[in-house]
Tab-separated table of C-alpha atoms and ligand atoms in Angstrom:
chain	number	residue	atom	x	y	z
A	1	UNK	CA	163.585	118.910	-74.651
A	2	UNK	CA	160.166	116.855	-74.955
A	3	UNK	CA	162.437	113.534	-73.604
A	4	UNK	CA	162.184	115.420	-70.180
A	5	UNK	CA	159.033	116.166	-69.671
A	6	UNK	CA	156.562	113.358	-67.950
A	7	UNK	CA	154.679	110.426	-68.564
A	8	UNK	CA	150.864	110.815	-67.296
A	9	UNK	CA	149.291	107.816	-66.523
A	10	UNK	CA	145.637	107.569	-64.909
A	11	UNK	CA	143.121	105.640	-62.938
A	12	UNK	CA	139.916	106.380	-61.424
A	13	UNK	CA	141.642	105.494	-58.186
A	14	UNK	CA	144.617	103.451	-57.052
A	15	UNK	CA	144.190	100.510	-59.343
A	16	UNK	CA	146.666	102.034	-61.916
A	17	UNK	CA	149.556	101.813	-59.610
A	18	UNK	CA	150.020	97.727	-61.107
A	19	UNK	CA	150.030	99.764	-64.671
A	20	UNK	CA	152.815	101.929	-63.373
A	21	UNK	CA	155.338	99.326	-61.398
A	22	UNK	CA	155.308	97.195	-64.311
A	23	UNK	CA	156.392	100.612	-66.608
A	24	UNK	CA	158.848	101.752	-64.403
A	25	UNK	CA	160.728	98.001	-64.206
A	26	UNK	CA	161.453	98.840	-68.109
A	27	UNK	CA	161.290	102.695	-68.097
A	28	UNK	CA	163.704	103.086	-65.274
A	29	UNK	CA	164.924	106.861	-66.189
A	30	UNK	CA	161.213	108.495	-66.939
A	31	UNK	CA	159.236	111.277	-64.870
A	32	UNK	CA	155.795	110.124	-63.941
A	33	UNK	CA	152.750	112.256	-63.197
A	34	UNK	CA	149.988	109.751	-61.778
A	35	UNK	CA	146.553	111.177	-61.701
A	36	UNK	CA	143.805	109.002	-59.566
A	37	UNK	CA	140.235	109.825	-59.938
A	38	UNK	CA	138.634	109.569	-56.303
A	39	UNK	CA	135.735	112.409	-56.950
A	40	UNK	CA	134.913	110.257	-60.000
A	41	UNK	CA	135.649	106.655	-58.783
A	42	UNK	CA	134.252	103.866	-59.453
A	43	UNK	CA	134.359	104.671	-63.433
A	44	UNK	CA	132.815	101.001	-63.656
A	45	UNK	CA	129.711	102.092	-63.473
A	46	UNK	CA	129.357	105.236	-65.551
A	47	UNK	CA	128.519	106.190	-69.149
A	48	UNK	CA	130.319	106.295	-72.321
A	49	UNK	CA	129.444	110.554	-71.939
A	50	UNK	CA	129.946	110.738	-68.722
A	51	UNK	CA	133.651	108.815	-68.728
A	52	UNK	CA	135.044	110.657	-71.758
A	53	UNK	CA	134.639	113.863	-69.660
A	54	UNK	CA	136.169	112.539	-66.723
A	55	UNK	CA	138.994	111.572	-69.250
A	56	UNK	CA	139.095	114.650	-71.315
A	57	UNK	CA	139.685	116.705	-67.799
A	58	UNK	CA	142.691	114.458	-67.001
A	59	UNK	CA	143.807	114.741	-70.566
A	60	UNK	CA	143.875	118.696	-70.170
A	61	UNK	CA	145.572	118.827	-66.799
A	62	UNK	CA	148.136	116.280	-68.467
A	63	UNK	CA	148.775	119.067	-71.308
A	64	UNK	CA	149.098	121.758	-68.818
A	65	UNK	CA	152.011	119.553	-67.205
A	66	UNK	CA	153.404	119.197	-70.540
A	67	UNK	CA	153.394	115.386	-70.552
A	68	UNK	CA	154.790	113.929	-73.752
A	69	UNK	CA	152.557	110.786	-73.313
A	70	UNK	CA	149.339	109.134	-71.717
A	71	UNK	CA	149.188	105.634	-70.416
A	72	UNK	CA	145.048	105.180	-69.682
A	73	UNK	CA	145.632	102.817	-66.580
A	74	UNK	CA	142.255	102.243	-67.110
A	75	UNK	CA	140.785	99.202	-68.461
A	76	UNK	CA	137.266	100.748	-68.382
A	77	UNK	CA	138.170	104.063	-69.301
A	78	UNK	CA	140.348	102.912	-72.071
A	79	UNK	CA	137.225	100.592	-72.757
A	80	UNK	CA	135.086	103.673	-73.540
A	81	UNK	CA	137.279	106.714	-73.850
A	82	UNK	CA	140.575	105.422	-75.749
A	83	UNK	CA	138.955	105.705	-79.468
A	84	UNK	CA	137.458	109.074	-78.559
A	85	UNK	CA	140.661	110.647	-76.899
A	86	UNK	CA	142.806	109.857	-79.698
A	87	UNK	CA	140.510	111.366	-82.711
A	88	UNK	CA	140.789	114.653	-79.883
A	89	UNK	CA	143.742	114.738	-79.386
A	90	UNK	CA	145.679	113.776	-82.002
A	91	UNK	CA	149.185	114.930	-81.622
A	92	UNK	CA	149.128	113.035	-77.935
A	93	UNK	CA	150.393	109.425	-77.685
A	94	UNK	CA	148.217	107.804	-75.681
A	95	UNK	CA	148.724	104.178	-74.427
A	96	UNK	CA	145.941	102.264	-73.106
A	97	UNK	CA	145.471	99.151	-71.154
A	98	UNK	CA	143.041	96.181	-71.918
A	99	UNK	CA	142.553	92.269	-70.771
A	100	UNK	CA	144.776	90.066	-71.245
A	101	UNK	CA	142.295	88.110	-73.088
A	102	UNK	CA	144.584	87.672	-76.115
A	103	UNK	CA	147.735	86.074	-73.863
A	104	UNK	CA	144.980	83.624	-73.359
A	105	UNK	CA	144.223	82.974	-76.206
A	106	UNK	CA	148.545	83.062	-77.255
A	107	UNK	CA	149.560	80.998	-74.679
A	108	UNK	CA	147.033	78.591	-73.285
A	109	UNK	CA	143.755	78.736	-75.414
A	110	UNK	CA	142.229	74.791	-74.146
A	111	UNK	CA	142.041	76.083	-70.620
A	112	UNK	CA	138.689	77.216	-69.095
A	113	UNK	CA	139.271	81.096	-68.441
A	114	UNK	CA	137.539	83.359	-66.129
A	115	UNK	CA	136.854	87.257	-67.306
A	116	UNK	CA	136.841	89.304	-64.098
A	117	UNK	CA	136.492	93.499	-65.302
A	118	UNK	CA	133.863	96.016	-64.480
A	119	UNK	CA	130.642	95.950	-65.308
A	120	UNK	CA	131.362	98.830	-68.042
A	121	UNK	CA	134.696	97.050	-69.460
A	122	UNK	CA	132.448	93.688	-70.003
A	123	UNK	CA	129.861	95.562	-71.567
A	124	UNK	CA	132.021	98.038	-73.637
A	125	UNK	CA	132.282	97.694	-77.816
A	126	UNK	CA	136.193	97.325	-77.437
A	127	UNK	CA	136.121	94.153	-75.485
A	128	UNK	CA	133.588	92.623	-76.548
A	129	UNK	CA	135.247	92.652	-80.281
A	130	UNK	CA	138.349	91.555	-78.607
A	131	UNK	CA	136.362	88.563	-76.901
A	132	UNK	CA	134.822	87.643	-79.964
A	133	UNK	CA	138.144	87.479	-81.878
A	134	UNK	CA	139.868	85.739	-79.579
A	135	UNK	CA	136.711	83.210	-77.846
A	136	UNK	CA	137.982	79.763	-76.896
A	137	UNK	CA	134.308	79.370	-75.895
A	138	UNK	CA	135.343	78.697	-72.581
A	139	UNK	CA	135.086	80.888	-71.298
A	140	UNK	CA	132.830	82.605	-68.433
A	141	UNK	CA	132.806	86.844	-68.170
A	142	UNK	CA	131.904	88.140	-64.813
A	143	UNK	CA	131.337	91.465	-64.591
A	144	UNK	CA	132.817	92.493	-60.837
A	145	UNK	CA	130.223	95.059	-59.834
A	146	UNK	CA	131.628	96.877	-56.535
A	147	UNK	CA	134.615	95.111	-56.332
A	148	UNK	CA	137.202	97.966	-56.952
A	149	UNK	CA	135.567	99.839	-54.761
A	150	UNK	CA	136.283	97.602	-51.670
A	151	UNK	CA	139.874	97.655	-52.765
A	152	UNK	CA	140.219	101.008	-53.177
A	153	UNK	CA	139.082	101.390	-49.539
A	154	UNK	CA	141.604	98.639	-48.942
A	155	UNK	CA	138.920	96.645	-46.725
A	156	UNK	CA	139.947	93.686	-46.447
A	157	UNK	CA	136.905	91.669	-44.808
A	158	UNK	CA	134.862	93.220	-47.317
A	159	UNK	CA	137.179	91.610	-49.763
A	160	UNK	CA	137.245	88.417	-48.787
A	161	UNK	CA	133.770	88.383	-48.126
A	162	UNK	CA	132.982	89.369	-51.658
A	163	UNK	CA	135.336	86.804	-53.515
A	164	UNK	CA	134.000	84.342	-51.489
A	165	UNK	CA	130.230	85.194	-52.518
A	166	UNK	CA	131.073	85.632	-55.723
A	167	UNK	CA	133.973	83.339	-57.304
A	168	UNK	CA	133.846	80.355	-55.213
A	169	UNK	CA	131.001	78.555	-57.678
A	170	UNK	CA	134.223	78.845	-59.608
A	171	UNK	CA	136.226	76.750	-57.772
A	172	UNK	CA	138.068	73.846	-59.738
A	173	UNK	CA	136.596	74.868	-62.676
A	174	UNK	CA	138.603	77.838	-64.347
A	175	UNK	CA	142.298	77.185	-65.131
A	176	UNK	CA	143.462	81.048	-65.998
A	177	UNK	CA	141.752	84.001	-64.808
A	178	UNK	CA	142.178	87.525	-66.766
A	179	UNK	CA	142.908	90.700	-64.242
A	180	UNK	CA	140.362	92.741	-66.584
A	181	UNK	CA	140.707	95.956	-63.910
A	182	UNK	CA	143.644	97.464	-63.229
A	183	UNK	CA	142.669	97.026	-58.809
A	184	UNK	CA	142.442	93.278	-59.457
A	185	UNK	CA	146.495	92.523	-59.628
A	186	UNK	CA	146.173	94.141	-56.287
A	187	UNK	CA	144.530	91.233	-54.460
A	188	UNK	CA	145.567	88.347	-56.704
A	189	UNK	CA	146.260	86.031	-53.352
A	190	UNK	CA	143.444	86.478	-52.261
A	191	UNK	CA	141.702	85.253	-55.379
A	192	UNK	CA	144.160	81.977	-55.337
A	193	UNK	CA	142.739	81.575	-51.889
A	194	UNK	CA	138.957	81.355	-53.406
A	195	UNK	CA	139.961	79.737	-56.877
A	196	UNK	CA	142.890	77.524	-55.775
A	197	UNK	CA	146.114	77.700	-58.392
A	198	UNK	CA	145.033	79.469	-61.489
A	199	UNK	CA	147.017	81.192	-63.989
A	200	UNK	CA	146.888	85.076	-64.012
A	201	UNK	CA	146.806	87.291	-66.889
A	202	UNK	CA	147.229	91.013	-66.622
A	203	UNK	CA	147.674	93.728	-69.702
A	204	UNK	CA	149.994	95.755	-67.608
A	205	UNK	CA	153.919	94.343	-68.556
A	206	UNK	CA	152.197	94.014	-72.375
A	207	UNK	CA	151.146	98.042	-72.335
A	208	UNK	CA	154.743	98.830	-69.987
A	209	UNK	CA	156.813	97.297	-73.753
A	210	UNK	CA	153.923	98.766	-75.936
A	211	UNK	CA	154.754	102.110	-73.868
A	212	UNK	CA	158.459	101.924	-74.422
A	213	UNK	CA	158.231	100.974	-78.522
A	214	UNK	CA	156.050	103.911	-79.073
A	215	UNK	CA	158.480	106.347	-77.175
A	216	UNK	CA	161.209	104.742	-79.038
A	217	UNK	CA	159.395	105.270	-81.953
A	218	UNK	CA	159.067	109.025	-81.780
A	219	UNK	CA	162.126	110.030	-80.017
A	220	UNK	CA	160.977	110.254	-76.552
A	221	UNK	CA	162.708	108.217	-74.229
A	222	UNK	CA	164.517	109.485	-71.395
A	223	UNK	CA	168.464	108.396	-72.060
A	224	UNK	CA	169.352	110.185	-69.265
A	225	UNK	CA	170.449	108.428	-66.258
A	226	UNK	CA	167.905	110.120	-63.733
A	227	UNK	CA	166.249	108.558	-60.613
A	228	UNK	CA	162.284	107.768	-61.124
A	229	UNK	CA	160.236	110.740	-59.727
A	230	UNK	CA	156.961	109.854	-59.372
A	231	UNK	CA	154.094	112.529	-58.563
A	232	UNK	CA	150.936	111.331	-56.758
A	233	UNK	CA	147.503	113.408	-57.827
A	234	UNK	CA	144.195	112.898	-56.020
A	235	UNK	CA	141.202	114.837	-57.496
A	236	UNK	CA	140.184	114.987	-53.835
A	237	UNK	CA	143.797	115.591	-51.917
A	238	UNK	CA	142.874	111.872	-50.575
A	239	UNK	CA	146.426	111.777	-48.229
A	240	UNK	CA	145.503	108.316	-47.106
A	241	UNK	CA	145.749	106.815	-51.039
A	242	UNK	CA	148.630	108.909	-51.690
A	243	UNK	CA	150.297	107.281	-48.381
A	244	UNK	CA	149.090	103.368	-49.467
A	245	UNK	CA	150.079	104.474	-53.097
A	246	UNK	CA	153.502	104.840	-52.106
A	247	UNK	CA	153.517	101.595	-49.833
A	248	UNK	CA	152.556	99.704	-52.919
A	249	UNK	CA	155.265	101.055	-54.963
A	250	UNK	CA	157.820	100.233	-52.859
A	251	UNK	CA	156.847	96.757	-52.309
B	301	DGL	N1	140.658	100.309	-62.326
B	301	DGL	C1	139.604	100.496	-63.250
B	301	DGL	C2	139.663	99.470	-64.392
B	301	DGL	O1	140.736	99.010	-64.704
B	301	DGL	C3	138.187	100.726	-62.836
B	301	DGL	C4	137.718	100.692	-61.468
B	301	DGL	C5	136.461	101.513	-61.339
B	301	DGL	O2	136.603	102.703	-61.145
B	301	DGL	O3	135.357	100.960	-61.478
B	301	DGL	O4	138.668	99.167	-64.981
């Protein structure tokens, strides 16, 4: 029965795990295979080529798990990949995260707004039509370069070290900020502590009800009472992510 089998959902690291809390609040009874990308990580920086094969590798170990969906928990690689994945693989659903940049636009569009995402999201064809269609022209786009990294490795000095260098010019001056990387919901107070009180906006609990119409759609939810089973995938066996991936889910 294709309800059974798993929901894949990737990252090039850790990031992803803010994709998959806010899935599993609304898809309580689901299996979840979680794939991060350490050999690859950071994507931020890569190319268009090089990303879609990182992608289409995860893809194929998804299909040999027999995974009845893909969330891309991803904003870069859905940035890059998400178009090319789907004309490949066109019997998959595939669900892909973005930035929120269209909440902003929905729910407070006056307000100053600050873009954080990787270098390659900010630079990607996909946003940049979404930025244009939505522009409340102001609005500032700072491409994070390195920052996922430093959260990935969970360092926190380097952290605040970084967000101090690079958002404080910020200060007082931007009223929402979009979580344009899927690692950025991971150190949101620490952001308030550079920016003061802004308003966040992440893509993940839009993409967790996107993720449960589409399975609704074909047939595939789970009705099943069954407890969550998460399983944790490191292209490098990284036990130390798997452990802090855990810790995060819990919390
Ligand atoms: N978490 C990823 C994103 O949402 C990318 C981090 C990276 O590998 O650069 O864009």
């Amino acid at each position: 029965m294709k309800q059974n089998e798993a929901i894949g959902i990737f990252d090039s690291g850790i990031g992803g795990v803010t994709v998959l809390k806010e899935i599993i609040n609304i898809l309580p009874n689901e299996k979840y295979i979680y794939y991060s990308d350490s050999k690859n990580n950071p994507y931020g920086d890569k190319s268009d080529q090089q990303i879609n094969i990182f992608c289409e590798n995860i893809v194929e170990f998804f299909i040999t798990k027999k995974c009845k969906a893909i969330v891309i928990a991803c904003n870069t690689a859905s940035a890059k990949s998400v178009q090319y994945l789907r004309e490949k693989y066109k019997n998959i659903p595939f669900v892909a995260i973005e930035p929120a940049y269209k909440m902003v636009y929905d729910y407070t569009y006056d307000e100053p707004t600050l873009v954080m995402a990787t270098k390659g999201t900010i630079e990607s064809e996909k946003f940049n039509l979404l930025y244009h269609k939505y522009d409340n022209h102001k609005t500032i786009l700072l491409p994070c370069v390195g920052l996922a990294d430093i959260i990935e490795e969970n360092n926190e000095e380097k952290i605040k070290i970084y967000l101090k260098e690079h958002l404080e010019i910020y200060k007082g001056k931007v009223k929402n900020v979009v979580l344009g990387c899927t690692h950025y919901p991971l150190i949101k107070q620490e952001i308030k502590q550079v920016l003061g009180d802004v308003q966040f906006f992440d893509g993940a609990p839009y993409l967790a009800k996107h993720l449960r119409e589409l399975l609704k759609e074909k047939g595939l939810i789970n009705n099943q009472t069954i407890e969550n089973t998460i399983q944790f995938i490191d292209s490098l066996n990284d036990e130390q992510k798997k452990k802090r991936f855990f810790e995060i889910i819990k919390e």
